[in-house]
Coordinates of N, CA and C and ligand atoms in Angstrom, one line a residue:
M1 N -110.5 113.3 187.2 CA -109.6 114.4 187.1 C -110.2 115.6 186.4
L2 N -109.9 116.8 186.9 CA -110.4 118.0 186.2 C -109.6 118.3 185.0
Q3 N -110.3 118.4 183.8 CA -109.6 118.8 182.6 C -109.9 120.3 182.3
V4 N -108.8 121.0 182.1 CA -108.9 122.4 181.9 C -108.1 122.8 180.6
D5 N -108.4 124.0 180.1 CA -107.7 124.5 178.9 C -106.5 125.4 179.3
G6 N -105.5 125.4 178.4 CA -104.5 126.4 178.6 C -103.2 125.9 179.3
L7 N -103.2 124.7 179.7 CA -102.0 124.2 180.3 C -101.1 123.3 179.4
E8 N -101.7 122.9 178.3 CA -101.0 122.0 177.3 C -99.6 122.7 176.9
G9 N -98.6 122.0 177.1 CA -97.3 122.5 176.7 C -96.6 123.5 177.6
R10 N -97.4 124.1 178.5 CA -96.8 125.1 179.4 C -95.9 124.5 180.4
V11 N -94.9 125.2 180.9 CA -93.9 124.7 181.8 C -94.4 125.1 183.2
S12 N -94.5 124.2 184.1 CA -94.9 124.4 185.5 C -93.8 124.0 186.5
V13 N -93.6 124.8 187.6 CA -92.7 124.4 188.7 C -93.6 124.3 189.9
V14 N -93.5 123.2 190.7 CA -94.1 123.0 191.9 C -93.1 122.7 193.0
T15 N -93.1 123.5 194.1 CA -92.1 123.3 195.1 C -92.7 122.4 196.2
G16 N -91.7 121.7 196.9 CA -92.2 120.8 198.0 C -93.0 119.7 197.4
A17 N -92.6 119.2 196.3 CA -93.5 118.3 195.5 C -93.2 116.8 195.6
S18 N -92.4 116.4 196.6 CA -92.1 115.0 196.6 C -93.3 114.2 197.2
R19 N -94.1 114.8 198.0 CA -95.3 114.0 198.6 C -96.4 115.0 198.8
G20 N -97.5 114.4 199.4 CA -98.6 115.2 199.9 C -99.3 116.1 198.8
I21 N -99.6 117.3 199.2 CA -100.3 118.2 198.3 C -99.5 118.6 197.1
G22 N -98.2 118.8 197.3 CA -97.3 119.2 196.2 C -97.3 118.1 195.1
R23 N -97.2 116.9 195.5 CA -97.2 115.8 194.6 C -98.5 115.7 193.8
A24 N -99.6 115.9 194.5 CA -100.9 115.8 193.8 C -101.0 117.0 192.8
I25 N -100.5 118.1 193.1 CA -100.6 119.3 192.2 C -99.8 119.0 191.0
A26 N -98.5 118.5 191.2 CA -97.7 118.2 190.0 C -98.3 117.2 189.1
V27 N -98.9 116.2 189.7 CA -99.5 115.1 188.8 C -100.7 115.7 188.1
A28 N -101.5 116.5 188.8 CA -102.7 117.1 188.1 C -102.3 118.0 186.9
L29 N -101.2 118.8 187.1 CA -100.8 119.7 186.1 C -100.3 118.8 184.9
R30 N -99.5 117.8 185.2 CA -99.0 116.9 184.1 C -100.2 116.3 183.4
E31 N -101.2 115.8 184.1 CA -102.4 115.2 183.4 C -103.2 116.2 182.6
N32 N -102.9 117.5 182.8 CA -103.5 118.5 181.9 C -102.6 119.0 180.8
G33 N -101.5 118.2 180.6 CA -100.6 118.5 179.5 C -99.5 119.4 179.7
S34 N -99.3 119.8 181.0 CA -98.2 120.7 181.3 C -96.9 119.9 181.4
R35 N -95.8 120.6 181.1 CA -94.5 120.0 181.3 C -94.1 120.4 182.7
V36 N -93.9 119.5 183.6 CA -93.9 119.8 185.0 C -92.5 119.5 185.6
A37 N -92.0 120.4 186.4 CA -90.8 120.2 187.3 C -91.3 120.2 188.7
A38 N -90.9 119.1 189.4 CA -91.2 119.0 190.9 C -89.9 119.2 191.6
V39 N -89.9 120.1 192.5 CA -88.6 120.4 193.3 C -88.9 120.2 194.8
D40 N -87.8 119.7 195.4 CA -88.0 119.4 196.9 C -86.6 119.2 197.4
L41 N -86.5 119.1 198.7 CA -85.1 118.9 199.4 C -84.4 117.7 198.8
E42 N -85.2 116.7 198.5 CA -84.6 115.5 197.7 C -85.4 115.4 196.5
A43 N -84.8 115.2 195.3 CA -85.4 115.3 194.0 C -86.6 114.3 194.0
P44 N -87.8 114.8 193.7 CA -89.0 113.9 193.6 C -88.8 112.9 192.4
A45 N -89.4 111.8 192.5 CA -89.4 110.8 191.4 C -90.8 110.4 191.1
H46 N -91.4 111.2 190.2 CA -92.8 110.9 189.7 C -92.8 110.7 188.2
D47 N -93.6 109.8 187.7 CA -93.6 109.5 186.3 C -93.9 110.7 185.4
G48 N -93.0 110.9 184.4 CA -93.3 112.0 183.5 C -93.1 113.4 184.0
I49 N -92.4 113.5 185.2 CA -92.2 114.8 185.8 C -90.7 114.9 186.1
L50 N -90.2 116.1 185.8 CA -88.7 116.4 186.0 C -88.6 116.6 187.5
G51 N -87.8 115.8 188.2 CA -87.5 116.0 189.6 C -86.2 116.6 189.9
L52 N -86.2 117.7 190.7 CA -85.0 118.4 191.0 C -84.8 118.7 192.5
T53 N -83.6 118.7 192.9 CA -83.3 119.1 194.3 C -83.3 120.6 194.4
C54 N -84.0 121.1 195.4 CA -84.0 122.5 195.7 C -84.4 122.8 197.1
D55 N -83.6 123.6 197.8 CA -84.0 124.1 199.1 C -84.5 125.6 198.9
V56 N -85.8 125.8 199.1 CA -86.4 127.1 198.7 C -85.9 128.2 199.6
T57 N -85.2 127.9 200.7 CA -84.6 129.0 201.5 C -83.3 129.5 201.0
D58 N -82.7 128.9 200.0 CA -81.4 129.2 199.5 C -81.4 129.8 198.1
P59 N -81.1 131.1 198.0 CA -81.3 131.7 196.7 C -80.5 131.0 195.6
D60 N -79.3 130.5 195.9 CA -78.5 129.9 194.8 C -79.1 128.5 194.4
S61 N -79.7 127.8 195.4 CA -80.4 126.6 195.1 C -81.6 126.8 194.2
V62 N -82.4 127.9 194.5 CA -83.6 128.2 193.7 C -83.1 128.6 192.3
D63 N -82.1 129.4 192.2 CA -81.6 129.8 190.9 C -81.2 128.6 190.1
A64 N -80.4 127.7 190.7 CA -80.0 126.5 190.0 C -81.1 125.6 189.5
A65 N -82.1 125.5 190.4 CA -83.3 124.7 190.0 C -84.0 125.3 188.8
F66 N -84.3 126.6 188.9 CA -85.0 127.2 187.7 C -84.1 127.2 186.5
A67 N -82.8 127.3 186.6 CA -81.9 127.3 185.4 C -82.1 125.9 184.8
A68 N -82.1 124.8 185.6 CA -82.2 123.5 185.1 C -83.6 123.3 184.4
V69 N -84.7 123.9 185.0 CA -86.0 123.7 184.4 C -86.0 124.4 183.0
E70 N -85.4 125.6 183.0 CA -85.3 126.4 181.7 C -84.6 125.6 180.6
R71 N -83.5 125.0 181.1 CA -82.7 124.2 180.1 C -83.4 122.9 179.6
E72 N -84.1 122.2 180.6 CA -84.7 121.0 180.2 C -86.1 121.1 179.6
L73 N -86.9 122.1 180.1 CA -88.3 122.1 179.7 C -88.7 123.4 179.0
G74 N -88.0 124.5 179.3 CA -88.3 125.8 178.7 C -88.7 126.9 179.8
T75 N -89.2 128.0 179.3 CA -89.6 129.1 180.1 C -90.8 128.8 181.0
V76 N -90.7 129.1 182.3 CA -91.7 128.7 183.3 C -92.9 129.7 183.2
S77 N -94.1 129.1 183.0 CA -95.3 129.9 182.9 C -96.1 129.8 184.2
V78 N -96.0 128.7 184.9 CA -96.8 128.4 186.1 C -95.9 128.1 187.3
L79 N -96.1 128.8 188.4 CA -95.3 128.5 189.6 C -96.3 128.2 190.7
V80 N -96.1 127.1 191.4 CA -96.9 126.8 192.5 C -96.0 126.7 193.8
V81 N -96.2 127.7 194.7 CA -95.4 127.8 195.9 C -96.1 126.9 196.9
N82 N -95.5 125.7 197.2 CA -96.2 124.8 198.0 C -95.3 124.3 199.2
A83 N -94.0 124.4 199.1 CA -93.1 123.9 200.1 C -93.4 124.6 201.4
G84 N -93.5 123.8 202.5 CA -93.8 124.4 203.8 C -93.5 123.4 204.9
I85 N -93.4 124.0 206.1 CA -93.2 123.3 207.4 C -94.3 123.8 208.3
Y86 N -94.6 122.9 209.3 CA -95.8 123.1 210.2 C -95.3 122.8 211.6
P87 N -94.5 123.6 212.2 CA -94.1 123.2 213.6 C -95.1 123.7 214.6
I88 N -95.5 122.7 215.5 CA -96.4 123.1 216.5 C -95.6 123.4 217.8
S89 N -95.8 124.6 218.3 CA -95.0 125.0 219.5 C -95.8 126.0 220.3
P90 N -96.0 125.8 221.5 CA -96.7 126.9 222.3 C -95.9 128.2 222.2
F91 N -96.7 129.3 222.2 CA -96.1 130.6 221.9 C -94.8 130.9 222.7
E92 N -95.0 130.7 224.0 CA -93.8 131.1 224.9 C -92.6 130.1 224.8
E93 N -92.9 129.0 224.2 CA -91.8 128.0 224.0 C -91.2 128.1 222.6
T94 N -91.7 129.0 221.8 CA -91.2 129.1 220.4 C -89.9 129.9 220.4
S95 N -88.8 129.2 220.0 CA -87.5 129.8 220.0 C -87.4 130.8 218.8
V96 N -86.5 131.7 218.9 CA -86.3 132.6 217.8 C -85.8 131.8 216.6
E97 N -85.1 130.8 216.8 CA -84.6 129.9 215.7 C -85.8 129.3 214.9
L98 N -86.7 128.7 215.7 CA -87.9 128.1 215.1 C -88.7 129.1 214.4
W99 N -88.9 130.3 215.0 CA -89.7 131.3 214.4 C -89.0 131.7 213.0
R100 N -87.7 131.9 213.0 CA -87.0 132.4 211.8 C -87.0 131.3 210.8
R101 N -86.8 130.0 211.1 CA -86.8 128.9 210.2 C -88.2 128.8 209.5
T102 N -89.3 128.9 210.3 CA -90.6 128.8 209.7 C -90.9 129.9 208.7
L103 N -90.5 131.1 209.1 CA -90.7 132.2 208.1 C -89.8 132.0 206.9
D104 N -88.6 131.5 207.1 CA -87.7 131.3 206.0 C -88.2 130.3 205.0
V105 N -88.7 129.2 205.4 CA -89.2 128.2 204.5 C -90.6 128.7 203.9
N106 N -91.5 129.0 204.7 CA -92.9 129.3 204.2 C -93.1 130.6 203.5
L107 N -92.3 131.6 203.9 CA -92.5 133.0 203.4 C -91.3 133.4 202.5
T108 N -90.1 133.4 203.0 CA -89.0 133.8 202.2 C -88.8 132.8 201.0
G109 N -89.0 131.5 201.3 CA -89.0 130.6 200.1 C -89.9 130.9 199.0
G110 N -91.1 131.4 199.3 CA -92.0 131.8 198.3 C -91.6 133.1 197.6
F111 N -91.0 134.0 198.4 CA -90.5 135.2 197.8 C -89.4 134.9 196.8
L112 N -88.4 134.0 197.2 CA -87.3 133.7 196.3 C -87.8 133.1 195.0
C113 N -88.7 132.2 195.1 CA -89.2 131.5 193.9 C -90.0 132.4 193.0
C114 N -90.8 133.3 193.6 CA -91.5 134.2 192.8 C -90.6 135.2 192.1
K115 N -89.6 135.7 192.9 CA -88.6 136.6 192.3 C -87.9 136.0 191.2
R116 N -87.5 134.7 191.3 CA -86.8 134.1 190.2 C -87.7 133.8 189.0
A117 N -89.0 133.6 189.2 CA -89.9 133.2 188.1 C -90.4 134.4 187.3
L118 N -90.6 135.5 188.0 CA -91.3 136.7 187.4 C -90.7 137.3 186.2
P119 N -89.4 137.5 186.2 CA -88.9 138.2 185.0 C -89.2 137.5 183.7
A120 N -89.1 136.2 183.6 CA -89.4 135.5 182.4 C -90.9 135.5 182.1
M121 N -91.7 135.5 183.2 CA -93.2 135.6 183.0 C -93.5 137.0 182.4
R122 N -92.9 138.0 182.9 CA -93.1 139.3 182.4 C -92.7 139.5 181.0
S123 N -91.5 138.9 180.6 CA -91.0 138.9 179.2 C -92.0 138.3 178.3
Q124 N -92.6 137.2 178.7 CA -93.5 136.5 177.8 C -94.9 137.0 177.9
G125 N -95.2 137.9 178.8 CA -96.5 138.5 179.0 C -97.6 137.5 179.4
Y126 N -97.1 136.5 180.2 CA -98.0 135.5 180.7 C -97.4 134.8 181.9
G127 N -98.3 134.6 182.9 CA -97.8 133.8 184.0 C -99.0 133.5 185.0
R128 N -98.8 132.4 185.7 CA -99.8 132.0 186.7 C -99.0 131.6 188.0
I129 N -99.2 132.4 189.0 CA -98.6 132.0 190.3 C -99.7 131.6 191.3
V130 N -99.6 130.4 191.9 CA -100.5 130.0 192.9 C -99.7 129.7 194.2
T131 N -100.0 130.3 195.3 CA -99.3 130.0 196.5 C -100.2 129.3 197.5
I132 N -99.6 128.3 198.2 CA -100.5 127.5 199.1 C -100.3 128.2 200.5
G133 N -101.3 129.0 200.9 CA -101.4 129.6 202.2 C -102.0 128.6 203.2
S134 N -102.9 129.1 204.0 CA -103.5 128.2 205.0 C -104.6 129.0 205.7
S135 N -105.6 128.2 206.1 CA -106.7 128.9 207.0 C -106.0 129.4 208.3
A136 N -104.9 128.8 208.7 CA -104.2 129.3 209.9 C -103.7 130.7 209.6
G137 N -103.4 131.1 208.4 CA -103.0 132.4 208.1 C -104.1 133.4 208.1
K138 N -105.3 133.0 208.2 CA -106.4 133.9 208.4 C -106.9 133.9 209.9
A139 N -106.9 132.7 210.5 CA -107.6 132.6 211.8 C -106.6 132.3 212.9
G140 N -105.3 132.1 212.6 CA -104.4 131.8 213.7 C -104.1 130.4 214.0
G141 N -104.9 129.4 213.5 CA -104.6 128.0 213.6 C -105.3 127.3 214.7
A142 N -105.6 126.0 214.5 CA -106.3 125.2 215.4 C -105.3 124.6 216.5
R143 N -104.0 124.7 216.3 CA -103.0 124.3 217.2 C -102.2 125.5 217.6
S144 N -101.1 125.3 218.4 CA -100.2 126.4 218.7 C -99.2 126.6 217.6
V145 N -99.5 127.4 216.7 CA -98.7 127.6 215.4 C -98.5 129.0 215.0
A146 N -98.1 129.9 216.0 CA -98.0 131.3 215.7 C -97.1 131.6 214.5
A147 N -95.9 130.9 214.5 CA -94.9 131.2 213.5 C -95.5 130.8 212.1
Y148 N -96.1 129.6 212.1 CA -96.7 129.1 210.9 C -97.8 130.0 210.4
A149 N -98.7 130.4 211.3 CA -99.8 131.3 210.9 C -99.3 132.6 210.4
A150 N -98.3 133.2 211.0 CA -97.7 134.5 210.6 C -97.1 134.3 209.2
S151 N -96.4 133.2 209.0 CA -95.7 133.0 207.7 C -96.8 132.8 206.6
K152 N -97.9 132.1 206.9 CA -98.9 131.9 205.8 C -99.7 133.2 205.5
A153 N -99.9 134.0 206.6 CA -100.5 135.3 206.4 C -99.6 136.2 205.5
G154 N -98.3 136.1 205.8 CA -97.4 136.9 204.9 C -97.4 136.4 203.5
L155 N -97.4 135.1 203.3 CA -97.4 134.5 202.0 C -98.6 134.9 201.2
M156 N -99.8 134.9 201.8 CA -101.0 135.2 201.1 C -101.0 136.7 200.8
T157 N -100.5 137.5 201.7 CA -100.5 139.0 201.4 C -99.4 139.3 200.3
M158 N -98.3 138.7 200.4 CA -97.3 138.9 199.3 C -97.9 138.5 198.0
T159 N -98.7 137.5 197.9 CA -99.3 137.1 196.7 C -100.2 138.2 196.1
K160 N -101.0 138.8 197.0 CA -101.8 139.9 196.6 C -101.0 141.1 196.1
S161 N -99.9 141.3 196.7 CA -99.0 142.4 196.2 C -98.5 142.1 194.8
I162 N -98.1 140.9 194.5 CA -97.7 140.5 193.2 C -98.8 140.6 192.2
A163 N -100.0 140.2 192.6 CA -101.2 140.4 191.8 C -101.4 141.9 191.4
N164 N -101.3 142.8 192.3 CA -101.4 144.2 192.1 C -100.4 144.7 191.1
E165 N -99.1 144.2 191.3 CA -98.0 144.8 190.5 C -97.9 144.2 189.1
Y166 N -98.4 143.0 188.9 CA -98.1 142.3 187.6 C -99.4 142.0 186.8
A167 N -100.5 142.5 187.2 CA -101.8 142.2 186.4 C -101.6 142.7 185.0
A168 N -101.0 143.9 184.8 CA -100.9 144.5 183.5 C -99.9 143.7 182.6
H169 N -99.2 142.8 183.2 CA -98.2 142.0 182.4 C -98.8 140.6 182.0
G170 N -100.1 140.4 182.2 CA -100.7 139.1 181.9 C -100.4 138.0 182.9
I171 N -100.0 138.5 184.1 CA -99.7 137.5 185.2 C -100.7 137.6 186.3
T172 N -101.3 136.4 186.7 CA -102.2 136.4 187.8 C -101.4 135.7 189.0
A173 N -101.8 136.1 190.2 CA -101.3 135.5 191.4 C -102.4 135.3 192.4
N174 N -102.6 134.1 192.8 CA -103.6 133.8 193.8 C -103.1 132.8 194.8
S175 N -103.8 132.8 195.9 CA -103.5 131.9 197.0 C -104.6 130.9 197.3
L176 N -104.3 129.8 197.9 CA -105.3 128.9 198.5 C -105.1 129.0 200.0
A177 N -106.2 128.9 200.7 CA -106.2 128.8 202.2 C -106.8 127.4 202.5
P178 N -106.0 126.3 202.4 CA -106.6 125.0 202.8 C -106.6 124.8 204.3
A179 N -107.4 123.9 204.7 CA -107.4 123.4 206.1 C -107.6 121.9 206.1
L180 N -106.9 121.1 206.8 CA -107.1 119.7 207.1 C -107.2 118.9 205.8
I181 N -106.2 118.9 205.0 CA -106.0 118.1 203.9 C -105.2 116.8 204.3
D182 N -105.6 115.7 203.9 CA -105.1 114.4 204.5 C -103.7 114.1 204.0
T183 N -102.7 114.6 204.7 CA -101.3 114.3 204.3 C -100.5 114.1 205.6
E184 N -99.3 113.7 205.5 CA -98.4 113.5 206.7 C -98.4 114.7 207.6
M185 N -98.5 115.9 207.1 CA -98.5 117.1 207.9 C -99.5 117.1 209.0
I186 N -100.7 116.5 208.7 CA -101.7 116.6 209.8 C -102.0 115.2 210.4
S187 N -101.0 114.3 210.3 CA -101.3 113.0 210.8 C -101.6 112.9 212.3
G188 N -101.2 113.9 213.0 CA -101.6 113.9 214.4 C -102.8 114.7 214.8
M189 N -103.7 115.0 213.8 CA -104.8 115.9 214.0 C -106.2 115.2 213.7
K190 N -106.2 113.9 213.8 CA -107.4 113.1 213.4 C -108.6 113.6 214.3
D191 N -108.3 114.1 215.5 CA -109.4 114.5 216.4 C -110.2 115.7 215.8
L192 N -109.7 116.4 214.8 CA -110.4 117.5 214.3 C -111.4 117.2 213.3
V193 N -111.5 115.9 212.8 CA -112.5 115.6 211.8 C -113.9 116.0 212.3
S194 N -114.1 115.8 213.5 CA -115.5 116.1 214.0 C -115.8 117.6 213.9
R195 N -114.8 118.4 213.7 CA -115.1 119.8 213.6 C -115.2 120.3 212.1
I196 N -115.1 119.3 211.2 CA -115.3 119.7 209.8 C -116.7 119.5 209.3
P197 N -117.4 120.5 209.0 CA -118.8 120.4 208.6 C -119.1 119.3 207.5
V198 N -118.2 119.2 206.5 CA -118.5 118.1 205.5 C -118.2 116.7 206.0
G199 N -117.6 116.6 207.2 CA -117.4 115.3 207.9 C -116.3 114.5 207.4
R200 N -115.3 115.1 206.8 CA -114.1 114.3 206.4 C -113.0 115.3 206.1
F201 N -111.7 114.8 206.0 CA -110.6 115.6 205.6 C -110.7 115.8 204.1
G202 N -110.1 116.9 203.6 CA -109.9 117.1 202.2 C -108.8 116.1 201.6
T203 N -108.8 116.0 200.3 CA -107.8 115.2 199.7 C -106.8 116.1 198.9
P204 N -105.5 115.6 198.8 CA -104.5 116.4 198.0 C -105.0 116.5 196.6
E205 N -105.8 115.6 196.0 CA -106.3 115.6 194.7 C -107.3 116.8 194.5
E206 N -108.1 117.0 195.5 CA -109.0 118.2 195.5 C -108.2 119.5 195.4
V207 N -107.1 119.6 196.1 CA -106.3 120.8 196.0 C -105.6 120.9 194.6
G208 N -105.2 119.7 194.1 CA -104.6 119.7 192.8 C -105.5 120.2 191.7
A209 N -106.8 119.8 191.8 CA -107.8 120.3 190.8 C -108.0 121.8 190.9
L210 N -108.0 122.3 192.1 CA -108.2 123.8 192.3 C -107.0 124.6 191.7
V211 N -105.9 124.1 192.0 CA -104.7 124.7 191.4 C -104.7 124.7 189.9
C212 N -105.1 123.6 189.3 CA -105.1 123.5 187.9 C -106.1 124.5 187.3
F213 N -107.3 124.7 188.0 CA -108.2 125.7 187.5 C -107.6 127.1 187.5
L214 N -107.0 127.4 188.7 CA -106.4 128.8 188.8 C -105.2 129.0 187.9
A215 N -104.6 127.9 187.5 CA -103.4 128.0 186.5 C -103.9 127.9 185.1
S216 N -105.2 127.8 184.9 CA -105.7 127.5 183.5 C -106.1 128.8 182.8
A217 N -106.5 128.6 181.5 CA -107.0 129.7 180.7 C -108.3 130.3 181.3
H218 N -109.0 129.4 182.0 CA -110.4 129.9 182.5 C -110.3 130.9 183.6
A219 N -109.1 131.1 184.2 CA -109.0 131.9 185.4 C -108.3 133.2 185.2
G220 N -108.2 133.6 183.9 CA -107.5 134.9 183.6 C -108.0 136.1 184.3
Y221 N -109.3 136.1 184.8 CA -109.9 137.2 185.4 C -109.9 137.1 186.9
I222 N -109.2 136.1 187.4 CA -109.1 135.9 188.9 C -107.7 136.2 189.3
T223 N -107.5 137.2 190.1 CA -106.2 137.5 190.6 C -106.3 138.2 191.9
G224 N -105.3 138.0 192.8 CA -105.3 138.6 194.1 C -106.3 138.0 195.0
E225 N -106.7 136.8 194.7 CA -107.8 136.1 195.5 C -107.2 135.1 196.4
V226 N -107.8 134.9 197.6 CA -107.5 133.8 198.5 C -108.7 132.9 198.5
T227 N -108.5 131.7 198.0 CA -109.6 130.7 197.9 C -109.5 129.7 199.0
D228 N -110.6 129.6 199.8 CA -110.7 128.6 200.9 C -110.9 127.2 200.3
I229 N -110.3 126.2 200.9 CA -110.6 124.8 200.5 C -110.5 124.0 201.8
N230 N -111.7 124.0 202.6 CA -111.6 123.6 204.0 C -112.8 122.8 204.5
G231 N -113.7 122.4 203.6 CA -114.9 121.6 204.1 C -115.8 122.4 205.0
G232 N -115.7 123.7 205.1 CA -116.5 124.5 206.0 C -115.8 124.7 207.3
F233 N -114.6 124.2 207.5 CA -113.9 124.3 208.8 C -113.8 125.8 209.3
L234 N -113.5 126.7 208.3 CA -113.5 128.1 208.6 C -114.3 128.8 207.5
V235 N -115.4 129.3 207.9 CA -116.3 130.1 207.0 C -116.2 131.5 207.4
D236 N -115.6 132.3 206.5 CA -115.4 133.8 206.8 C -115.8 134.6 205.7
Ligands
NDP301 P1 -96.0 117.8 203.6 O1 -95.2 117.9 204.8 O2 -96.5 116.4 203.2 O3 -95.1 118.3 202.3 C1 -94.4 119.5 202.4 C2 -93.2 119.3 201.4 O4 -92.4 120.5 201.5 C3 -92.3 118.1 201.8 O5 -92.0 117.3 200.7 C4 -91.1 118.8 202.3 O6 -89.9 118.1 202.1 C5 -91.0 120.1 201.5 N1 -90.1 121.1 202.0 C6 -90.0 121.5 203.4 N2 -89.0 122.4 203.5 C7 -88.5 122.6 202.2 C8 -87.5 123.4 201.7 N3 -86.7 124.2 202.5 N4 -87.3 123.4 200.3 C9 -88.0 122.6 199.5 N5 -89.0 121.8 200.0 C10 -89.2 121.8 201.3 O7 -97.2 118.8 203.7 P2 -98.5 119.0 202.9 O8 -98.5 118.3 201.6 O9 -99.6 118.7 203.8 O10 -98.5 120.6 202.7 C11 -98.1 121.3 201.5 C12 -98.4 122.7 201.7 O11 -99.8 122.9 202.0 C13 -97.6 123.4 202.8 O12 -97.2 124.7 202.5 C14 -98.6 123.4 203.9 O13 -98.3 124.4 204.9 C15 -99.9 123.7 203.2 N6 -101.1 123.4 203.9 C16 -101.4 122.1 204.2 C17 -102.5 121.8 204.9 C18 -102.9 120.4 205.3 O14 -103.9 120.2 206.0 N7 -102.1 119.3 204.9 C19 -103.5 122.8 205.4 C20 -103.0 124.1 205.0 C21 -101.9 124.4 204.3 P3 -89.3 117.0 203.2 O15 -90.3 115.9 203.0 O16 -88.0 116.7 202.7 O17 -89.4 117.7 204.5

């Protein structure tokens, strides 16, 4: 486990954290001494972590979850925007409903969570936002995922805008652009291992370590950055 400074006692919120990458991020933050809330459509149940129900597409649900975190744990210093869906659909078969739903979860969900978290971060003069983008948001995706790719490009760019606007308030905002991390989301993509230069999928724990670093005291001079974590799958 990566041990970093600056997370002890700080309150973190991780969205979409019942399983996969979100779960590993929440556990890594907790192991570094953060007081962690994990939110998801169904409240996650992880040891030593506050589990809350939250649909990130619903402003009232987001507000209620943050209010519960503030009540139970205190002011939020670290927000990890991780909740996401990955619908595979050929472009011409993509319905407007699927397009809108994908942008709603992956992009608007991130907007709503950041909007809810930022005022308190600004008041305390400190905050760390990490959004989980995707290599698909840079390169369009290895499958037919136009809506997903567009949503992740939007999320990564929104994060840069936050970085620009809030740097003077002690708040950093960075994105990750992962590819092929071994979770349920990519269970149908085993054929792609042969295209990963390091020869294997990434692990959720490797993503958790990188998020901890970006959320730590060591990373105060890093903001507006998109960090690849992809085993060389996309070198750009
Ligand atoms: P998972 O599908 O395992 O986890 C996604 C989580 O998000 C699920 O727990 C899901 O809940 C939750 N979620 C979905 N919709 C909502 C919503 N409206 N409100 C709250 N939570 C929601 O995926 P991964 O762990 O693999 O992915 C995590 C993030 O990393 C995603 O944003 C994904 O796009 C990104 N990513 C993943 C890559 C990979 O290779 N795995 C590569 C690049 C990016 P439920 O289980 O109830 O559906």
